[in-house]
PDB file of C-alpha atoms and ligand atoms in Angstrom:
ATOM      1  CA  MET A   1     -20.161   9.307 -17.201  1.00 87.00           C
ATOM      2  CA  ALA A   2     -18.936   7.636 -14.000  1.00 97.00           C
ATOM      3  CA  LYS A   3     -15.154   7.467 -13.616  1.00 98.00           C
ATOM      4  CA  VAL A   4     -13.802   3.916 -13.669  1.00 98.00           C
ATOM      5  CA  VAL A   5     -11.636   2.921 -10.703  1.00 98.00           C
ATOM      6  CA  LEU A   6      -9.588  -0.260 -10.395  1.00 98.00           C
ATOM      7  CA  ILE A   7      -8.334  -1.054  -6.909  1.00 98.00           C
ATOM      8  CA  THR A   8      -6.293  -3.976  -5.684  1.00 98.00           C
ATOM      9  CA  GLY A   9      -6.706  -5.726  -2.337  1.00 98.00           C
ATOM     10  CA  ILE A  10     -10.385  -5.034  -1.780  1.00 97.00           C
ATOM     11  CA  SER A  11     -11.304  -8.059   0.315  1.00 97.00           C
ATOM     12  CA  SER A  12     -10.329  -6.322   3.567  1.00 97.00           C
ATOM     13  CA  GLY A  13      -8.817  -3.281   5.264  1.00 98.00           C
ATOM     14  CA  PHE A  14      -8.135  -0.139   3.219  1.00 98.00           C
ATOM     15  CA  GLY A  15      -9.246  -1.711  -0.069  1.00 98.00           C
ATOM     16  CA  LYS A  16     -12.657  -2.672   1.314  1.00 98.00           C
ATOM     17  CA  ALA A  17     -13.239   0.729   2.930  1.00 98.00           C
ATOM     18  CA  ILE A  18     -12.022   2.671  -0.139  1.00 98.00           C
ATOM     19  CA  SER A  19     -14.027   0.625  -2.661  1.00 98.00           C
ATOM     20  CA  GLU A  20     -17.241   0.944  -0.617  1.00 98.00           C
ATOM     21  CA  LEU A  21     -16.852   4.727  -0.244  1.00 98.00           C
ATOM     22  CA  LEU A  22     -15.929   5.310  -3.907  1.00 98.00           C
ATOM     23  CA  ALA A  23     -18.878   3.186  -5.061  1.00 98.00           C
ATOM     24  CA  SER A  24     -21.185   5.350  -2.917  1.00 97.00           C
ATOM     25  CA  ASP A  25     -19.467   8.469  -4.345  1.00 97.00           C
ATOM     26  CA  GLY A  26     -20.685   7.342  -7.790  1.00 97.00           C
ATOM     27  CA  TYR A  27     -17.522   5.837  -9.297  1.00 98.00           C
ATOM     28  CA  SER A  28     -17.696   2.608 -11.247  1.00 98.00           C
ATOM     29  CA  VAL A  29     -15.531   0.469  -8.982  1.00 98.00           C
ATOM     30  CA  TYR A  30     -13.671  -2.705  -9.928  1.00 98.00           C
ATOM     31  CA  GLY A  31     -11.740  -4.532  -7.226  1.00 98.00           C
ATOM     32  CA  ILE A  32      -9.061  -7.190  -7.371  1.00 98.00           C
ATOM     33  CA  SER A  33      -8.187  -9.755  -4.739  1.00 97.00           C
ATOM     34  CA  ARG A  34      -7.203 -13.411  -4.685  1.00 98.00           C
ATOM     35  CA  ARG A  35     -10.002 -14.759  -2.554  1.00 96.00           C
ATOM     36  CA  GLN A  36     -13.033 -13.306  -4.375  1.00 93.00           C
ATOM     37  CA  LYS A  37     -14.506 -14.830  -7.551  1.00 94.00           C
ATOM     38  CA  GLU A  38     -15.310 -12.672 -10.584  1.00 95.00           C
ATOM     39  CA  ASP A  39     -18.737 -11.116 -10.047  1.00 95.00           C
ATOM     40  CA  PHE A  40     -20.126  -8.097 -11.907  1.00 96.00           C
ATOM     41  CA  THR A  41     -23.575  -8.120 -10.270  1.00 96.00           C
ATOM     42  CA  GLY A  42     -22.851  -5.989  -7.177  1.00 95.00           C
ATOM     43  CA  LYS A  43     -22.183  -2.301  -6.640  1.00 96.00           C
ATOM     44  CA  ILE A  44     -18.451  -3.162  -6.609  1.00 98.00           C
ATOM     45  CA  LYS A  45     -17.455  -5.368  -9.532  1.00 98.00           C
ATOM     46  CA  LEU A  46     -15.130  -8.153  -8.379  1.00 98.00           C
ATOM     47  CA  LEU A  47     -12.173  -9.476 -10.337  1.00 98.00           C
ATOM     48  CA  GLN A  48     -10.090 -12.411  -9.141  1.00 98.00           C
ATOM     49  CA  ALA A  49      -6.333 -12.030  -9.638  1.00 98.00           C
ATOM     50  CA  ASP A  50      -3.055 -12.324  -7.802  1.00 98.00           C
ATOM     51  CA  VAL A  51      -0.947  -9.182  -8.256  1.00 98.00           C
ATOM     52  CA  THR A  52       2.204 -11.327  -8.413  1.00 98.00           C
ATOM     53  CA  ASP A  53       0.782 -13.343 -11.329  1.00 98.00           C
ATOM     54  CA  VAL A  54       0.960 -11.319 -14.543  1.00 98.00           C
ATOM     55  CA  PRO A  55      -1.422 -13.475 -16.661  1.00 98.00           C
ATOM     56  CA  SER A  56      -4.149 -13.244 -13.994  1.00 98.00           C
ATOM     57  CA  ILE A  57      -3.757  -9.437 -13.908  1.00 98.00           C
ATOM     58  CA  LYS A  58      -3.860  -9.162 -17.694  1.00 98.00           C
ATOM     59  CA  ASN A  59      -7.119 -11.180 -17.714  1.00 97.00           C
ATOM     60  CA  ALA A  60      -8.642  -8.971 -15.009  1.00 98.00           C
ATOM     61  CA  VAL A  61      -7.667  -5.720 -16.766  1.00 98.00           C
ATOM     62  CA  ALA A  62      -8.915  -7.084 -20.104  1.00 98.00           C
ATOM     63  CA  ALA A  63     -12.278  -7.988 -18.519  1.00 98.00           C
ATOM     64  CA  LEU A  64     -12.589  -4.433 -17.134  1.00 98.00           C
ATOM     65  CA  LEU A  65     -11.620  -2.808 -20.445  1.00 98.00           C
ATOM     66  CA  THR A  66     -14.082  -4.981 -22.391  1.00 98.00           C
ATOM     67  CA  ARG A  67     -16.901  -3.687 -20.176  1.00 97.00           C
ATOM     68  CA  GLU A  68     -15.816  -0.065 -19.719  1.00 98.00           C
ATOM     69  CA  GLY A  69     -13.355   0.745 -22.517  1.00 97.00           C
ATOM     70  CA  ARG A  70     -11.272   2.873 -20.109  1.00 98.00           C
ATOM     71  CA  VAL A  71      -9.727   2.999 -16.636  1.00 98.00           C
ATOM     72  CA  ASP A  72      -9.526   6.434 -15.011  1.00 98.00           C
ATOM     73  CA  ILE A  73      -7.960   5.565 -11.673  1.00 98.00           C
ATOM     74  CA  LEU A  74      -5.711   2.697 -10.547  1.00 99.00           C
ATOM     75  CA  ILE A  75      -5.293   2.316  -6.796  1.00 99.00           C
ATOM     76  CA  ASN A  76      -2.349   0.017  -6.034  1.00 98.00           C
ATOM     77  CA  ASN A  77      -3.150  -1.134  -2.520  1.00 98.00           C
ATOM     78  CA  ALA A  78      -2.776  -4.942  -2.201  1.00 98.00           C
ATOM     79  CA  GLY A  79       0.055  -5.721   0.152  1.00 98.00           C
ATOM     80  CA  MET A  80       1.343  -7.638   3.146  1.00 98.00           C
ATOM     81  CA  GLY A  81       4.206  -7.517   5.614  1.00 98.00           C
ATOM     82  CA  ILE A  82       6.846  -9.975   6.669  1.00 98.00           C
ATOM     83  CA  THR A  83       8.559  -9.435   9.998  1.00 97.00           C
ATOM     84  CA  GLY A  84      11.818 -10.604  11.526  1.00 97.00           C
ATOM     85  CA  SER A  85      15.444  -9.567  11.690  1.00 97.00           C
ATOM     86  CA  ILE A  86      17.183  -8.890   8.386  1.00 97.00           C
ATOM     87  CA  GLU A  87      19.829 -11.500   9.176  1.00 97.00           C
ATOM     88  CA  ASP A  88      17.257 -14.230   9.874  1.00 96.00           C
ATOM     89  CA  SER A  89      14.869 -13.486   6.977  1.00 97.00           C
ATOM     90  CA  THR A  90      14.506 -16.285   4.452  1.00 97.00           C
ATOM     91  CA  GLN A  91      15.024 -15.775   0.729  1.00 97.00           C
ATOM     92  CA  GLU A  92      11.509 -17.095   0.133  1.00 98.00           C
ATOM     93  CA  ASP A  93       9.894 -14.565   2.465  1.00 98.00           C
ATOM     94  CA  ILE A  94      11.988 -11.670   1.116  1.00 98.00           C
ATOM     95  CA  GLU A  95      10.842 -12.562  -2.392  1.00 98.00           C
ATOM     96  CA  LEU A  96       7.209 -12.824  -1.229  1.00 98.00           C
ATOM     97  CA  GLN A  97       7.524  -9.337   0.311  1.00 98.00           C
ATOM     98  CA  MET A  98       9.073  -7.685  -2.736  1.00 98.00           C
ATOM     99  CA  ASN A  99       6.939  -9.591  -5.256  1.00 98.00           C
ATOM    100  CA  THR A 100       3.697  -8.570  -3.554  1.00 98.00           C
ATOM    101  CA  ASN A 101       4.374  -5.005  -2.434  1.00 98.00           C
ATOM    102  CA  PHE A 102       6.696  -3.860  -5.212  1.00 98.00           C
ATOM    103  CA  MET A 103       6.395  -6.102  -8.267  1.00 98.00           C
ATOM    104  CA  GLY A 104       2.635  -6.329  -7.665  1.00 98.00           C
ATOM    105  CA  TYR A 105       2.417  -2.529  -8.127  1.00 99.00           C
ATOM    106  CA  VAL A 106       4.720  -2.663 -11.172  1.00 98.00           C
ATOM    107  CA  ASN A 107       2.619  -5.446 -12.721  1.00 98.00           C
ATOM    108  CA  MET A 108      -0.587  -3.468 -12.285  1.00 98.00           C
ATOM    109  CA  ILE A 109       0.936  -0.254 -13.644  1.00 99.00           C
ATOM    110  CA  GLN A 110       2.263  -2.017 -16.743  1.00 98.00           C
ATOM    111  CA  ALA A 111      -1.126  -3.649 -17.340  1.00 98.00           C
ATOM    112  CA  VAL A 112      -3.178  -0.412 -17.238  1.00 98.00           C
ATOM    113  CA  LEU A 113      -0.783   2.112 -18.796  1.00 98.00           C
ATOM    114  CA  PRO A 114      -1.460   1.324 -22.483  1.00 98.00           C
ATOM    115  CA  ALA A 115      -5.165   2.114 -21.952  1.00 98.00           C
ATOM    116  CA  MET A 116      -4.452   5.144 -19.740  1.00 98.00           C
ATOM    117  CA  ARG A 117      -2.064   6.664 -22.316  1.00 98.00           C
ATOM    118  CA  ALA A 118      -4.444   5.932 -25.205  1.00 98.00           C
ATOM    119  CA  GLN A 119      -7.390   7.611 -23.455  1.00 97.00           C
ATOM    120  CA  GLY A 120      -5.281  10.722 -22.767  1.00 96.00           C
ATOM    121  CA  GLY A 121      -5.071  10.831 -18.992  1.00 97.00           C
ATOM    122  CA  ALA A 122      -5.690   9.097 -15.678  1.00 98.00           C
ATOM    123  CA  THR A 123      -4.501   8.877 -12.082  1.00 98.00           C
ATOM    124  CA  ILE A 124      -2.402   6.194 -10.401  1.00 99.00           C
ATOM    125  CA  VAL A 125      -2.485   6.069  -6.597  1.00 99.00           C
ATOM    126  CA  ASN A 126       0.245   4.005  -4.940  1.00 99.00           C
ATOM    127  CA  VAL A 127      -0.378   3.106  -1.305  1.00 99.00           C
ATOM    128  CA  SER A 128       3.030   3.345   0.357  1.00 98.00           C
ATOM    129  CA  SER A 129       3.494   3.706   4.136  1.00 98.00           C
ATOM    130  CA  ILE A 130       5.306   5.810   6.706  1.00 98.00           C
ATOM    131  CA  GLY A 131       7.583   2.754   6.523  1.00 98.00           C
ATOM    132  CA  GLY A 132       8.423   3.993   3.008  1.00 98.00           C
ATOM    133  CA  LEU A 133       9.869   7.162   4.569  1.00 98.00           C
ATOM    134  CA  MET A 134      11.845   5.663   7.461  1.00 98.00           C
ATOM    135  CA  GLY A 135      13.368   2.240   8.081  1.00 98.00           C
ATOM    136  CA  LEU A 136      11.601   0.279  10.815  1.00 97.00           C
ATOM    137  CA  PRO A 137      13.303  -2.388  12.951  1.00 98.00           C
ATOM    138  CA  TYR A 138      12.163  -5.970  12.293  1.00 97.00           C
ATOM    139  CA  GLN A 139      10.203  -4.709   9.284  1.00 98.00           C
ATOM    140  CA  GLY A 140      13.294  -4.088   7.144  1.00 98.00           C
ATOM    141  CA  PHE A 141      12.029  -5.783   4.004  1.00 98.00           C
ATOM    142  CA  TYR A 142       8.556  -4.271   4.392  1.00 98.00           C
ATOM    143  CA  ALA A 143      10.204  -0.825   4.619  1.00 98.00           C
ATOM    144  CA  ALA A 144      12.427  -1.698   1.625  1.00 98.00           C
ATOM    145  CA  SER A 145       9.346  -2.642  -0.429  1.00 98.00           C
ATOM    146  CA  LYS A 146       7.701   0.718   0.387  1.00 98.00           C
ATOM    147  CA  PHE A 147      10.922   2.729  -0.211  1.00 98.00           C
ATOM    148  CA  ALA A 148      10.952   1.002  -3.601  1.00 99.00           C
ATOM    149  CA  VAL A 149       7.351   2.138  -4.218  1.00 99.00           C
ATOM    150  CA  GLU A 150       8.390   5.704  -3.339  1.00 98.00           C
ATOM    151  CA  GLY A 151      11.300   5.698  -5.818  1.00 98.00           C
ATOM    152  CA  LEU A 152       9.234   4.047  -8.528  1.00 98.00           C
ATOM    153  CA  SER A 153       6.467   6.622  -8.096  1.00 98.00           C
ATOM    154  CA  GLU A 154       8.869   9.582  -8.372  1.00 98.00           C
ATOM    155  CA  SER A 155      10.334   8.237 -11.624  1.00 98.00           C
ATOM    156  CA  LEU A 156       6.962   7.238 -13.050  1.00 98.00           C
ATOM    157  CA  ARG A 157       5.458  10.670 -12.359  1.00 98.00           C
ATOM    158  CA  MET A 158       8.031  12.306 -14.656  1.00 98.00           C
ATOM    159  CA  GLU A 159       7.725   9.682 -17.410  1.00 98.00           C
ATOM    160  CA  LEU A 160       3.948  10.047 -17.470  1.00 98.00           C
ATOM    161  CA  LEU A 161       3.866  13.857 -17.580  1.00 98.00           C
ATOM    162  CA  PRO A 162       3.433  13.951 -21.398  1.00 98.00           C
ATOM    163  CA  TYR A 163       0.534  11.490 -21.151  1.00 98.00           C
ATOM    164  CA  LYS A 164      -1.370  13.384 -18.432  1.00 98.00           C
ATOM    165  CA  VAL A 165      -1.283  10.420 -16.094  1.00 98.00           C
ATOM    166  CA  LYS A 166      -0.875  11.685 -12.512  1.00 98.00           C
ATOM    167  CA  VAL A 167       0.908   9.671  -9.850  1.00 98.00           C
ATOM    168  CA  VAL A 168      -0.136  10.173  -6.220  1.00 98.00           C
ATOM    169  CA  VAL A 169       1.449   8.382  -3.275  1.00 98.00           C
ATOM    170  CA  ILE A 170      -0.299   7.959   0.034  1.00 98.00           C
ATOM    171  CA  GLN A 171       1.690   7.183   3.164  1.00 98.00           C
ATOM    172  CA  PRO A 172      -0.499   5.781   5.934  1.00 98.00           C
ATOM    173  CA  GLY A 173       0.653   5.524   9.539  1.00 98.00           C
ATOM    174  CA  ASP A 174      -0.735   2.836  11.844  1.00 97.00           C
ATOM    175  CA  PHE A 175      -4.235   1.597  11.056  1.00 98.00           C
ATOM    176  CA  TYR A 176      -6.094  -1.346  12.508  1.00 97.00           C
ATOM    177  CA  THR A 177      -6.835  -3.733   9.624  1.00 98.00           C
ATOM    178  CA  SER A 178      -6.253  -7.416   8.865  1.00 98.00           C
ATOM    179  CA  PHE A 179      -2.671  -6.411   7.996  1.00 98.00           C
ATOM    180  CA  THR A 180      -1.618  -7.136  11.605  1.00 97.00           C
ATOM    181  CA  ALA A 181      -3.114 -10.648  11.660  1.00 97.00           C
ATOM    182  CA  ASN A 182      -1.850 -11.379   8.128  1.00 97.00           C
ATOM    183  CA  ARG A 183       1.725 -10.348   8.935  1.00 97.00           C
ATOM    184  CA  LYS A 184       4.112 -13.245   8.311  1.00 97.00           C
ATOM    185  CA  PRO A 185       6.924 -13.806  10.819  1.00 95.00           C
ATOM    186  CA  THR A 186       9.976 -14.990   8.897  1.00 93.00           C
ATOM    187  CA  ASN A 187      12.180 -17.719  10.337  1.00 79.00           C
ATOM    188  CA  THR A 188      10.621 -18.578  13.702  1.00 79.00           C
ATOM    189  CA  LYS A 189      13.672 -20.543  14.925  1.00 86.00           C
ATOM    190  CA  ASP A 190      15.404 -19.314  18.119  1.00 93.00           C
ATOM    191  CA  THR A 191      18.198 -16.933  17.119  1.00 95.00           C
ATOM    192  CA  ALA A 192      20.282 -14.135  18.627  1.00 96.00           C
ATOM    193  CA  TYR A 193      17.464 -11.718  17.798  1.00 96.00           C
ATOM    194  CA  SER A 194      14.499 -13.743  19.153  1.00 95.00           C
ATOM    195  CA  ASP A 195      13.975 -11.971  22.503  1.00 95.00           C
ATOM    196  CA  GLN A 196      14.325  -8.468  21.046  1.00 95.00           C
ATOM    197  CA  PHE A 197      12.169  -9.420  18.067  1.00 95.00           C
ATOM    198  CA  LYS A 198       9.289 -10.609  20.288  1.00 95.00           C
ATOM    199  CA  LYS A 199       9.496  -7.424  22.366  1.00 96.00           C
ATOM    200  CA  THR A 200       9.573  -5.139  19.317  1.00 97.00           C
ATOM    201  CA  LEU A 201       6.835  -7.051  17.472  1.00 96.00           C
ATOM    202  CA  SER A 202       4.483  -6.693  20.437  1.00 96.00           C
ATOM    203  CA  LEU A 203       5.093  -2.900  20.379  1.00 96.00           C
ATOM    204  CA  ILE A 204       4.485  -2.780  16.599  1.00 96.00           C
ATOM    205  CA  GLU A 205       1.210  -4.693  17.030  1.00 97.00           C
ATOM    206  CA  LYS A 206       0.156  -2.502  19.965  1.00 96.00           C
ATOM    207  CA  ASP A 207       0.610   0.625  17.769  1.00 95.00           C
ATOM    208  CA  GLU A 208      -1.409  -0.963  14.941  1.00 95.00           C
ATOM    209  CA  LYS A 209      -4.230  -2.273  17.137  1.00 96.00           C
ATOM    210  CA  GLY A 210      -4.589   1.217  18.632  1.00 96.00           C
ATOM    211  CA  GLY A 211      -4.375   2.725  15.144  1.00 97.00           C
ATOM    212  CA  LEU A 212      -6.870   4.658  13.048  1.00 98.00           C
ATOM    213  CA  LYS A 213      -9.804   3.050  11.245  1.00 98.00           C
ATOM    214  CA  PRO A 214      -9.507   2.301   7.496  1.00 98.00           C
ATOM    215  CA  GLU A 215     -12.666   4.372   6.855  1.00 98.00           C
ATOM    216  CA  PHE A 216     -10.675   7.472   7.911  1.00 98.00           C
ATOM    217  CA  LEU A 217      -8.153   6.802   5.156  1.00 98.00           C
ATOM    218  CA  ALA A 218     -10.947   6.120   2.649  1.00 98.00           C
ATOM    219  CA  ARG A 219     -12.504   9.526   3.378  1.00 98.00           C
ATOM    220  CA  LYS A 220      -9.145  11.275   2.937  1.00 98.00           C
ATOM    221  CA  LEU A 221      -8.480   9.491  -0.361  1.00 98.00           C
ATOM    222  CA  SER A 222     -11.964  10.281  -1.641  1.00 98.00           C
ATOM    223  CA  LYS A 223     -11.185  13.990  -1.100  1.00 98.00           C
ATOM    224  CA  ILE A 224      -7.762  13.671  -2.756  1.00 98.00           C
ATOM    225  CA  LEU A 225      -9.330  12.078  -5.841  1.00 98.00           C
ATOM    226  CA  LYS A 226     -11.689  15.072  -6.221  1.00 97.00           C
ATOM    227  CA  LYS A 227      -8.757  17.534  -6.420  1.00 97.00           C
ATOM    228  CA  LYS A 228      -7.928  18.858  -9.893  1.00 95.00           C
ATOM    229  CA  ASN A 229      -4.234  19.067  -9.030  1.00 96.00           C
ATOM    230  CA  PRO A 230      -3.451  16.645  -6.205  1.00 98.00           C
ATOM    231  CA  CYS A 231      -0.088  16.845  -4.385  1.00 98.00           C
ATOM    232  CA  HIS A 232       2.539  14.215  -5.131  1.00 98.00           C
ATOM    233  CA  SER A 233       2.103  12.563  -1.731  1.00 98.00           C
ATOM    234  CA  TYR A 234      -0.064  12.609   1.376  1.00 98.00           C
ATOM    235  CA  ILE A 235       0.767  11.335   4.842  1.00 98.00           C
ATOM    236  CA  ILE A 236      -2.420   9.949   6.391  1.00 98.00           C
ATOM    237  CA  ALA A 237      -1.666   9.375  10.057  1.00 98.00           C
ATOM    238  CA  THR A 238      -2.023  10.661  13.596  1.00 97.00           C
ATOM    239  CA  LEU A 239      -0.358  13.988  14.462  1.00 97.00           C
ATOM    240  CA  GLU A 240       2.308  12.100  16.405  1.00 95.00           C
ATOM    241  CA  GLN A 241       3.245  10.005  13.384  1.00 96.00           C
ATOM    242  CA  LYS A 242       3.229  13.028  11.064  1.00 98.00           C
ATOM    243  CA  PHE A 243       5.536  14.705  13.589  1.00 97.00           C
ATOM    244  CA  ALA A 244       7.872  11.684  13.436  1.00 97.00           C
ATOM    245  CA  VAL A 245       8.196  12.209   9.665  1.00 98.00           C
ATOM    246  CA  VAL A 246       9.085  15.874  10.239  1.00 98.00           C
ATOM    247  CA  LEU A 247      11.677  14.849  12.855  1.00 98.00           C
ATOM    248  CA  LYS A 248      13.208  12.375  10.415  1.00 97.00           C
ATOM    249  CA  ARG A 249      13.635  15.244   7.919  1.00 97.00           C
ATOM    250  CA  ILE A 250      15.160  17.748  10.328  1.00 98.00           C
ATOM    251  CA  LEU A 251      17.111  15.806  12.961  1.00 98.00           C
ATOM    252  CA  PRO A 252      20.589  14.341  12.501  1.00 98.00           C
ATOM    253  CA  GLY A 253      20.204  10.677  11.502  1.00 97.00           C
ATOM    254  CA  SER A 254      21.851   9.374  14.673  1.00 97.00           C
ATOM    255  CA  LEU A 255      19.441  11.282  16.933  1.00 98.00           C
ATOM    256  CA  PHE A 256      16.333  10.249  14.976  1.00 98.00           C
ATOM    257  CA  SER A 257      17.476   6.644  14.928  1.00 97.00           C
ATOM    258  CA  SER A 258      17.966   6.558  18.703  1.00 97.00           C
ATOM    259  CA  ILE A 259      14.470   8.055  19.262  1.00 97.00           C
ATOM    260  CA  LEU A 260      12.902   5.444  16.965  1.00 97.00           C
ATOM    261  CA  SER A 261      14.925   2.575  18.493  1.00 97.00           C
ATOM    262  CA  SER A 262      13.805   3.553  21.972  1.00 97.00           C
ATOM    263  CA  HIS A 263      10.144   3.680  20.787  1.00 95.00           C
ATOM    264  CA  TYR A 264      10.580   0.058  19.699  1.00 96.00           C
ATOM    265  CA  GLY A 265      12.271  -0.985  22.940  1.00 96.00           C
ATOM    266  CA  ILE A 266      15.748  -1.406  21.456  1.00 97.00           C
ATOM    267  CA  LYS A 267      18.663  -0.223  23.617  1.00 89.00           C
TER     268      LYS A 267
HETATM  269  N1  NAP B   1      -2.697  -1.284   8.093  1.00 64.06           N
HETATM  270  C1  NAP B   1      -1.698  -0.423   8.226  1.00 64.06           C
HETATM  271  O1  NAP B   1      -1.368   0.020   9.333  1.00 64.06           O
HETATM  272  C2  NAP B   1      -0.949   0.047   6.999  1.00 64.06           C
HETATM  273  C3  NAP B   1      -0.083   1.139   7.150  1.00 64.06           C
HETATM  274  C4  NAP B   1       0.612   1.612   6.052  1.00 64.06           C
HETATM  275  C5  NAP B   1       0.437   1.008   4.815  1.00 64.06           C
HETATM  276  N2  NAP B   1      -0.416  -0.051   4.668  1.00 64.06           N
HETATM  277  C6  NAP B   1      -0.534  -0.631   3.333  1.00 64.06           C
HETATM  278  O2  NAP B   1      -1.896  -0.605   2.954  1.00 64.06           O
HETATM  279  C7  NAP B   1      -2.150  -1.621   1.999  1.00 64.06           C
HETATM  280  C8  NAP B   1      -3.406  -2.384   2.398  1.00 64.06           C
HETATM  281  O3  NAP B   1      -3.167  -3.007   3.656  1.00 64.06           O
HETATM  282  P1  NAP B   1      -4.349  -3.302   4.701  1.00 64.06           P
HETATM  283  O4  NAP B   1      -3.920  -2.693   5.976  1.00 64.06           O
HETATM  284  O5  NAP B   1      -5.668  -2.949   4.161  1.00 64.06           O
HETATM  285  O6  NAP B   1      -4.153  -4.893   4.860  1.00 64.06           O
HETATM  286  P2  NAP B   1      -5.197  -6.098   4.774  1.00 64.06           P
HETATM  287  O7  NAP B   1      -6.432  -5.785   5.541  1.00 64.06           O
HETATM  288  O8  NAP B   1      -4.406  -7.319   5.144  1.00 64.06           O
HETATM  289  O9  NAP B   1      -5.585  -6.153   3.219  1.00 64.06           O
HETATM  290  C9  NAP B   1      -4.661  -6.575   2.245  1.00 64.06           C
HETATM  291  C10 NAP B   1      -5.432  -6.821   0.948  1.00 64.06           C
HETATM  292  O10 NAP B   1      -4.451  -7.148  -0.057  1.00 64.06           O
HETATM  293  C11 NAP B   1      -4.911  -8.296  -0.762  1.00 64.06           C
HETATM  294  N3  NAP B   1      -3.737  -9.026  -1.248  1.00 64.06           N
HETATM  295  C12 NAP B   1      -2.629  -9.410  -0.553  1.00 64.06           C
HETATM  296  N4  NAP B   1      -1.796 -10.074  -1.371  1.00 64.06           N
HETATM  297  C13 NAP B   1      -2.364 -10.067  -2.591  1.00 64.06           C
HETATM  298  C14 NAP B   1      -1.988 -10.589  -3.856  1.00 64.06           C
HETATM  299  N5  NAP B   1      -0.832 -11.257  -4.028  1.00 64.06           N
HETATM  300  N6  NAP B   1      -2.815 -10.415  -4.927  1.00 64.06           N
HETATM  301  C15 NAP B   1      -4.006  -9.758  -4.766  1.00 64.06           C
HETATM  302  N7  NAP B   1      -4.412  -9.247  -3.609  1.00 64.06           N
HETATM  303  C16 NAP B   1      -3.599  -9.409  -2.537  1.00 64.06           C
HETATM  304  C17 NAP B   1      -5.719  -9.098   0.275  1.00 64.06           C
HETATM  305  O11 NAP B   1      -6.715  -9.881  -0.369  1.00 64.06           O
HETATM  306  P3  NAP B   1      -6.622 -11.466  -0.630  1.00 64.06           P
HETATM  307  O12 NAP B   1      -5.929 -12.074   0.545  1.00 64.06           O
HETATM  308  O13 NAP B   1      -8.061 -11.868  -0.801  1.00 64.06           O
HETATM  309  O14 NAP B   1      -5.875 -11.585  -1.909  1.00 64.06           O
HETATM  310  C18 NAP B   1      -6.424  -7.963   1.012  1.00 64.06           C
HETATM  311  O15 NAP B   1      -7.596  -7.579   0.330  1.00 64.06           O
HETATM  312  C19 NAP B   1      -0.877  -2.460   1.934  1.00 64.06           C
HETATM  313  O16 NAP B   1      -0.130  -2.070   0.791  1.00 64.06           O
HETATM  314  C20 NAP B   1      -0.141  -2.084   3.207  1.00 64.06           C
HETATM  315  O17 NAP B   1       1.253  -2.237   3.091  1.00 64.06           O
HETATM  316  C21 NAP B   1      -1.101  -0.548   5.728  1.00 64.06           C
END
């Protein structure tokens, strides 16, 4: 019997690449996004929902469970980024960031867990980021949303041990997806930070546009899902970015912070 996968954010980027690869691997794939209408006729079954809107998620999960009776894998992937200085960020944008990247994951987890516990096991994959392991300038609330995903995943993993539900976190580095174009600058008024912000944002975008392809991440995740005992987390990134994570762990905070600041053009 094909394993049933539910993945959020499948209309572009990672979600699109992952859902296509898992469908060709033989999984029964259901994908959520806001812009696609419900459609069960294709190789990937489409569900329309907004991860920040609990009733729409409950409807989508109910539609899946009516058809399949189980959900073996949840991949929490839908997300976006706001950008701007912490001082200038608007309340509305901060809420959008946390509601999408953090509460969106929580909402999905709460919606699928009753079925996952009842069926006696499953896997939850939370897509975090290298930004969930180190704060990034002018992406403070994005990093905060991913740090929150990291903490949530650690706690959840222990709570779900008795129910045989595994929790795996993946931490991608820079990839070139629609994420860059969809990023929302917060508060575009001229402020004390404007010149530095523009300079740093262009470096962030340069890194992303030169980043890896989402298909690379999809292939890595497909392998992870085949493991009987997957690790708690996987960094999926270039060697340079993996090295940055190691440096963050071993260097004094002040030294690491000055290396990272200089990478982003901040003196
Ligand atoms: N690209 C990178 O370099 C990178 C690096 C590290 C981590 N990540 C993380 O990877 C994940 C996927 O990002 P991506 O790069 O693939 O970006 P993307 O190409 O912009 O895709 C984002 C997906 O999320 C969906 N989405 C956004 N808000 C949603 C909502 N409220 N409800 C339902 N779906 C929603 C979008 O679909 P609709 O607009 O149709 O709803 C879209 O399918 C995110 O969690 C991101 O933080 C990305």
